[in-house]
Coordinates of N, CA and C in Angstrom, one line a residue:
T1 N -17.9 0.4 16.7 CA -19.2 -0.1 17.0 C -19.8 -0.6 15.7
V2 N -20.1 -1.8 15.6 CA -20.6 -2.4 14.3 C -22.0 -1.8 14.0
G3 N -22.9 -1.8 15.0 CA -24.3 -1.3 14.7 C -24.4 0.1 14.3
E4 N -23.4 1.0 14.7 CA -23.4 2.4 14.3 C -22.5 2.7 13.2
Q5 N -21.8 1.7 12.7 CA -20.9 1.8 11.6 C -19.8 2.9 11.8
T6 N -19.1 2.7 12.9 CA -17.9 3.6 13.1 C -16.7 2.7 13.4
G7 N -15.5 3.3 13.2 CA -14.3 2.6 13.5 C -13.6 2.2 12.3
Y8 N -12.3 1.8 12.4 CA -11.5 1.5 11.3 C -10.9 0.1 11.4
V9 N -11.7 -0.9 11.3 CA -11.2 -2.3 11.4 C -11.6 -2.9 10.1
P10 N -10.6 -3.3 9.3 CA -10.9 -4.0 8.0 C -11.7 -5.3 8.3
T11 N -12.6 -5.6 7.3 CA -13.5 -6.7 7.5 C -12.8 -8.0 7.8
N12 N -11.6 -8.2 7.2 CA -11.0 -9.5 7.5 C -10.4 -9.7 8.9
Y13 N -10.5 -8.6 9.7 CA -10.2 -8.7 11.1 C -11.4 -9.1 12.0
L14 N -12.6 -9.1 11.4 CA -13.8 -9.4 12.1 C -14.3 -10.9 11.9
C15 N -13.7 -11.6 11.0 CA -14.2 -12.9 10.7 C -13.0 -13.7 10.1
G16 N -13.3 -15.0 10.0 CA -12.3 -15.9 9.3 C -12.4 -15.8 7.8
R17 N -11.4 -16.3 7.1 CA -11.4 -16.3 5.7 C -12.7 -16.9 5.1
D18 N -13.2 -18.0 5.7 CA -14.4 -18.7 5.1 C -15.6 -17.7 5.1
E19 N -15.7 -16.9 6.1 CA -16.8 -16.0 6.3 C -16.7 -14.7 5.5
L20 N -15.5 -14.4 5.0 CA -15.2 -13.2 4.4 C -16.1 -12.9 3.2
E21 N -16.3 -13.9 2.3 CA -17.1 -13.6 1.1 C -18.5 -13.3 1.4
T22 N -19.0 -13.9 2.5 CA -20.4 -13.7 2.9 C -20.7 -12.2 3.3
I23 N -19.7 -11.6 3.9 CA -19.9 -10.2 4.4 C -19.3 -9.1 3.5
R24 N -18.8 -9.5 2.3 CA -18.2 -8.5 1.4 C -19.2 -7.5 1.0
A25 N -20.4 -7.9 0.9 CA -21.5 -6.9 0.4 C -21.7 -5.8 1.5
N26 N -21.4 -6.1 2.7 CA -21.5 -5.1 3.8 C -20.2 -4.7 4.4
S27 N -19.2 -4.5 3.5 CA -17.9 -4.1 3.9 C -17.7 -2.6 4.1
W28 N -18.6 -2.0 4.8 CA -18.5 -0.6 5.0 C -17.3 -0.2 5.8
Q29 N -16.8 -1.1 6.7 CA -15.6 -0.8 7.5 C -14.4 -0.7 6.6
D30 N -14.3 -1.6 5.6 CA -13.2 -1.5 4.6 C -13.2 -0.2 3.9
D31 N -14.4 0.2 3.5 CA -14.6 1.4 2.7 C -14.2 2.6 3.6
E32 N -14.6 2.6 4.9 CA -14.2 3.6 5.8 C -12.7 3.7 6.1
Y33 N -12.2 2.5 6.4 CA -10.8 2.4 6.7 C -9.9 2.9 5.5
F34 N -10.1 2.3 4.3 CA -9.3 2.7 3.2 C -9.7 4.1 2.7
G35 N -10.9 4.6 2.9 CA -11.2 6.0 2.6 C -10.4 7.0 3.5
S36 N -10.1 6.5 4.7 CA -9.3 7.4 5.5 C -7.9 7.7 5.0
Y37 N -7.4 6.9 4.0 CA -6.1 7.1 3.4 C -6.2 7.8 2.1
A38 N -7.4 8.2 1.7 CA -7.5 8.8 0.4 C -7.1 10.3 0.3
P39 N -7.3 11.1 1.4 CA -6.9 12.5 1.4 C -5.5 12.8 1.1
L40 N -5.2 13.6 0.1 CA -3.8 14.0 -0.2 C -3.1 14.6 1.0
D41 N -3.8 15.4 1.8 CA -3.1 16.0 2.9 C -2.4 15.0 3.9
L42 N -3.0 13.9 4.1 CA -2.4 12.8 4.9 C -1.1 12.4 4.3
H43 N -1.0 12.2 3.0 CA 0.2 11.8 2.3 C 1.2 12.9 2.3
R44 N 0.7 14.1 2.1 CA 1.6 15.2 2.1 C 2.4 15.3 3.4
E45 N 1.6 15.1 4.5 CA 2.2 15.1 5.9 C 3.3 14.0 6.0
M46 N 3.0 12.8 5.5 CA 4.0 11.7 5.6 C 5.2 12.0 4.8
L47 N 5.0 12.5 3.5 CA 6.1 12.8 2.6 C 6.9 14.0 3.2
G48 N 6.3 14.9 3.9 CA 6.9 16.1 4.4 C 7.8 15.7 5.6
D49 N 7.7 14.5 6.1 CA 8.6 14.1 7.2 C 9.9 13.6 6.5
A50 N 10.8 14.6 6.3 CA 12.0 14.4 5.5 C 12.9 13.2 6.0
P51 N 13.2 13.2 7.4 CA 14.0 12.1 7.9 C 13.4 10.7 7.6
R52 N 12.1 10.6 7.7 CA 11.4 9.3 7.4 C 11.5 9.0 6.0
T53 N 11.2 9.9 5.1 CA 11.3 9.7 3.6 C 12.7 9.3 3.2
R54 N 13.7 10.1 3.7 CA 15.1 9.8 3.4 C 15.5 8.4 3.9
A55 N 15.0 8.0 5.0 CA 15.4 6.7 5.6 C 14.9 5.6 4.7
Y56 N 13.6 5.7 4.1 CA 13.1 4.7 3.2 C 14.0 4.7 1.9
Q57 N 14.3 5.9 1.4 CA 15.1 6.0 0.2 C 16.5 5.4 0.4
S58 N 17.1 5.7 1.6 CA 18.4 5.1 1.9 C 18.4 3.6 2.0
A59 N 17.3 3.1 2.6 CA 17.1 1.6 2.7 C 17.0 1.0 1.3
V60 N 16.3 1.6 0.4 CA 16.2 1.0 -0.9 C 17.5 1.1 -1.6
Q61 N 18.2 2.2 -1.5 CA 19.5 2.4 -2.1 C 20.5 1.3 -1.5
A62 N 20.5 1.1 -0.2 CA 21.4 0.1 0.4 C 21.1 -1.3 -0.1
C63 N 19.8 -1.6 -0.5 CA 19.4 -2.9 -0.9 C 19.3 -3.0 -2.4
S64 N 19.9 -2.0 -3.1 CA 19.7 -2.0 -4.6 C 20.2 -3.3 -5.3
S65 N 21.3 -3.9 -4.7 CA 21.8 -5.1 -5.4 C 20.8 -6.2 -5.3
F66 N 19.9 -6.2 -4.3 CA 18.9 -7.2 -4.2 C 17.6 -6.9 -5.0
I67 N 17.4 -5.6 -5.3 CA 16.2 -5.1 -6.0 C 16.4 -5.1 -7.5
E68 N 17.7 -4.9 -7.9 CA 17.9 -4.7 -9.3 C 17.4 -5.8 -10.2
G69 N 16.6 -5.4 -11.2 CA 16.1 -6.4 -12.2 C 14.9 -7.2 -11.6
K70 N 14.6 -7.1 -10.4 CA 13.5 -7.9 -9.8 C 12.1 -7.3 -10.0
T71 N 11.1 -8.2 -9.8 CA 9.7 -7.7 -9.8 C 9.4 -7.5 -8.3
V72 N 8.9 -6.2 -8.1 CA 8.6 -5.8 -6.7 C 7.1 -5.5 -6.5
L73 N 6.6 -5.9 -5.4 CA 5.2 -5.5 -5.0 C 5.3 -4.5 -3.9
D74 N 4.6 -3.4 -4.1 CA 4.5 -2.3 -3.0 C 3.1 -2.4 -2.5
V75 N 2.9 -2.9 -1.3 CA 1.6 -3.1 -0.7 C 1.1 -1.8 0.0
G76 N 0.0 -1.2 -0.4 CA -0.5 0.0 0.2 C 0.4 1.2 -0.3
C77 N 0.6 1.3 -1.6 CA 1.6 2.2 -2.1 C 1.3 3.7 -1.9
G78 N 0.1 4.1 -1.5 CA -0.2 5.5 -1.2 C 0.1 6.3 -2.5
T79 N 1.0 7.3 -2.4 CA 1.4 8.1 -3.5 C 2.4 7.5 -4.4
G80 N 2.9 6.3 -4.1 CA 3.8 5.6 -4.9 C 5.3 5.9 -4.6
I81 N 5.6 6.5 -3.5 CA 7.0 7.0 -3.2 C 7.9 5.8 -3.1
L82 N 7.5 4.7 -2.4 CA 8.4 3.5 -2.3 C 8.5 2.8 -3.6
S83 N 7.5 2.8 -4.4 CA 7.5 2.2 -5.8 C 8.6 3.0 -6.6
M84 N 8.5 4.3 -6.5 CA 9.4 5.1 -7.3 C 10.9 4.9 -6.8
F85 N 11.1 4.8 -5.5 CA 12.4 4.6 -5.0 C 12.9 3.2 -5.5
C86 N 12.1 2.2 -5.5 CA 12.5 0.9 -6.0 C 12.8 0.9 -7.5
A87 N 12.0 1.7 -8.3 CA 12.2 1.8 -9.7 C 13.5 2.6 -10.0
R88 N 13.7 3.7 -9.4 CA 14.8 4.6 -9.7 C 16.1 4.2 -9.0
D89 N 16.0 4.1 -7.7 CA 17.2 3.9 -6.8 C 17.6 2.4 -6.7
G90 N 16.5 1.6 -6.8 CA 16.8 0.1 -6.7 C 16.9 -0.5 -8.0
R91 N 16.5 0.2 -9.1 CA 16.6 -0.3 -10.5 C 15.8 -1.6 -10.6
A92 N 14.6 -1.7 -10.0 CA 13.7 -2.8 -10.2 C 13.4 -3.1 -11.6
G93 N 13.2 -4.3 -12.0 CA 12.7 -4.6 -13.3 C 11.3 -4.1 -13.6
H94 N 10.4 -4.4 -12.6 CA 9.0 -3.8 -12.6 C 8.5 -3.8 -11.2
V95 N 7.6 -2.8 -11.0 CA 7.0 -2.6 -9.7 C 5.5 -2.6 -9.8
Y96 N 4.8 -3.5 -9.0 CA 3.4 -3.4 -8.9 C 3.0 -2.7 -7.7
A97 N 2.4 -1.5 -7.8 CA 2.0 -0.6 -6.7 C 0.5 -0.8 -6.4
V98 N 0.2 -1.5 -5.4 CA -1.2 -1.9 -5.0 C -1.7 -0.9 -4.0
E99 N -2.9 -0.3 -4.3 CA -3.5 0.6 -3.3 C -5.0 0.5 -3.3
A100 N -5.5 0.3 -2.1 CA -7.0 0.1 -2.0 C -7.7 1.4 -1.9
S101 N -7.1 2.5 -1.5 CA -7.8 3.8 -1.4 C -7.8 4.5 -2.7
K102 N -8.5 5.6 -2.8 CA -8.6 6.4 -4.0 C -7.3 7.2 -4.3
I103 N -6.4 7.2 -3.4 CA -5.1 7.9 -3.6 C -4.4 7.2 -4.7
G104 N -4.7 6.0 -5.0 CA -4.1 5.2 -6.1 C -4.2 5.9 -7.5
K105 N -5.3 6.6 -7.7 CA -5.4 7.3 -9.0 C -4.4 8.5 -9.0
Q106 N -4.2 9.1 -7.9 CA -3.2 10.2 -7.9 C -1.8 9.6 -8.0
A107 N -1.6 8.4 -7.4 CA -0.3 7.8 -7.5 C 0.1 7.5 -9.0
E108 N -0.9 7.1 -9.7 CA -0.7 6.8 -11.2 C -0.2 8.1 -11.9
E109 N -0.8 9.2 -11.6 CA -0.4 10.5 -12.2 C 1.0 10.9 -11.7
I110 N 1.3 10.8 -10.4 CA 2.6 11.1 -9.9 C 3.7 10.3 -10.6
I111 N 3.4 9.0 -10.7 CA 4.3 8.1 -11.3 C 4.5 8.4 -12.8
R112 N 3.5 8.8 -13.5 CA 3.5 9.2 -14.9 C 4.4 10.4 -15.0
R113 N 4.1 11.4 -14.2 CA 4.9 12.7 -14.2 C 6.3 12.5 -13.9
N114 N 6.7 11.5 -13.2 CA 8.1 11.2 -12.9 C 8.7 10.3 -13.9
G115 N 8.0 10.0 -15.0 CA 8.6 9.2 -16.1 C 8.8 7.8 -15.8
L116 N 8.0 7.2 -14.9 CA 8.1 5.8 -14.5 C 6.9 4.9 -14.8
A117 N 6.0 5.4 -15.6 CA 4.8 4.7 -15.9 C 5.1 3.4 -16.6
G118 N 6.2 3.3 -17.4 CA 6.5 2.0 -18.0 C 7.1 1.0 -17.1
Q119 N 7.6 1.4 -15.9 CA 8.3 0.6 -15.0 C 7.4 0.2 -13.8
I120 N 6.4 1.0 -13.5 CA 5.5 0.8 -12.4 C 4.1 0.7 -12.8
T121 N 3.4 -0.3 -12.4 CA 2.0 -0.5 -12.7 C 1.2 -0.3 -11.4
V122 N 0.3 0.7 -11.4 CA -0.6 0.9 -10.2 C -1.8 0.0 -10.3
V123 N -2.1 -0.8 -9.3 CA -3.2 -1.7 -9.3 C -4.2 -1.2 -8.2
Q124 N -5.4 -0.8 -8.6 CA -6.3 -0.3 -7.6 C -7.1 -1.4 -7.0
G125 N -7.0 -1.6 -5.7 CA -7.8 -2.7 -5.0 C -7.0 -3.2 -3.8
K126 N -7.7 -4.0 -3.0 CA -7.1 -4.6 -1.9 C -6.3 -5.8 -2.3
L127 N -5.1 -6.0 -1.7 CA -4.2 -7.0 -2.1 C -4.9 -8.4 -2.1
E128 N -5.8 -8.6 -1.1 CA -6.5 -9.9 -1.0 C -7.5 -10.1 -2.1
D129 N -7.9 -9.1 -2.9 CA -8.9 -9.2 -3.9 C -8.3 -9.1 -5.3
I130 N -7.0 -8.9 -5.5 CA -6.5 -8.7 -6.8 C -5.6 -9.9 -7.2
C131 N -5.3 -10.0 -8.5 CA -4.5 -11.1 -9.0 C -3.4 -10.4 -9.9
L132 N -2.2 -10.5 -9.5 CA -1.1 -9.9 -10.4 C -0.8 -10.8 -11.5
P133 N -0.3 -10.3 -12.6 CA -0.1 -11.1 -13.8 C 1.2 -12.0 -13.7
E134 N 2.0 -11.8 -12.7 CA 3.2 -12.6 -12.5 C 3.5 -12.6 -11.0
K135 N 4.4 -13.6 -10.7 CA 4.9 -13.6 -9.3 C 5.9 -12.5 -9.1
V136 N 6.0 -12.1 -7.8 CA 6.9 -11.1 -7.5 C 8.1 -11.7 -6.7
D137 N 9.2 -11.0 -6.8 CA 10.4 -11.4 -6.1 C 10.6 -10.8 -4.7
L138 N 10.1 -9.6 -4.6 CA 10.2 -8.8 -3.3 C 8.9 -8.1 -3.0
I139 N 8.7 -7.9 -1.7 CA 7.6 -7.1 -1.2 C 8.1 -5.9 -0.4
I140 N 7.6 -4.7 -0.7 CA 8.0 -3.6 0.1 C 6.7 -2.9 0.6
S141 N 6.7 -2.4 1.8 CA 5.4 -1.8 2.3 C 5.8 -1.0 3.5
E142 N 5.1 0.1 3.7 CA 5.2 0.9 4.9 C 3.9 0.8 5.6
W143 N 3.9 -0.2 6.4 CA 2.6 -0.6 7.1 C 2.6 -0.6 8.6
M144 N 3.7 -0.2 9.2 CA 3.9 -0.4 10.6 C 3.0 0.5 11.5
G145 N 2.9 1.8 11.2 CA 2.0 2.6 12.0 C 2.5 2.6 13.4
T146 N 1.6 3.2 14.3 CA 1.9 3.3 15.7 C 2.0 1.9 16.3
L147 N 3.0 1.6 17.1 CA 3.2 0.4 17.8 C 3.2 -0.8 16.9
L148 N 3.6 -0.6 15.6 CA 3.8 -1.6 14.6 C 2.5 -2.2 14.1
L149 N 1.3 -1.9 14.7 CA 0.1 -2.6 14.3 C -1.0 -1.6 14.0
F150 N -0.9 -0.3 14.1 CA -2.0 0.6 14.0 C -2.7 0.5 12.6
E151 N -1.9 0.4 11.6 CA -2.5 0.4 10.2 C -3.2 -0.9 9.9
L152 N -3.1 -1.9 10.7 CA -3.9 -3.1 10.5 C -3.6 -3.8 9.2
M153 N -2.4 -3.7 8.7 CA -2.0 -4.3 7.4 C -1.1 -5.5 7.6
L154 N -0.9 -5.9 8.8 CA 0.0 -7.1 9.0 C -0.5 -8.3 8.3
E155 N -1.7 -8.6 8.3 CA -2.2 -9.8 7.6 C -2.1 -9.7 6.1
S156 N -2.3 -8.5 5.5 CA -2.2 -8.4 4.1 C -0.7 -8.6 3.7
V157 N 0.2 -8.1 4.5 CA 1.6 -8.2 4.2 C 2.1 -9.7 4.3
L158 N 1.7 -10.4 5.3 CA 2.1 -11.7 5.6 C 1.4 -12.8 4.8
L159 N 0.2 -12.6 4.4 CA -0.5 -13.7 3.7 C -0.3 -13.6 2.2

């Protein structure tokens, strides 16, 4: 409900790209949506799903010949687990880990403690609002959620 400021619909789902700049000052829904991904408990639960986490790691390992030496973009990096898989198991040249929620600060620390700060750059912000210093070769993201659309990141990944 827009009048009561509830719900988790990013601003860019409510208007066209031309209108987006006009309403950025009132982007409470983006703040609420991305804020819902800030708690560490949510990420601990996802990481604790061992079959899920191992499946992502196995996929990166299986694609390592495509990842090796490449510049990778991790959209919605969360704690940075996919970024670290790409850096270690995929032997990426560099990884840009983009995160709009405050968990990005913790991702930076996790990446540093894993000795990968020189290979992974955490960029705090929405993908639509940032500018990377170079083009990327590959994009990785865990954005599917329930019924492939729940997390509402499809547009960010495709555009």
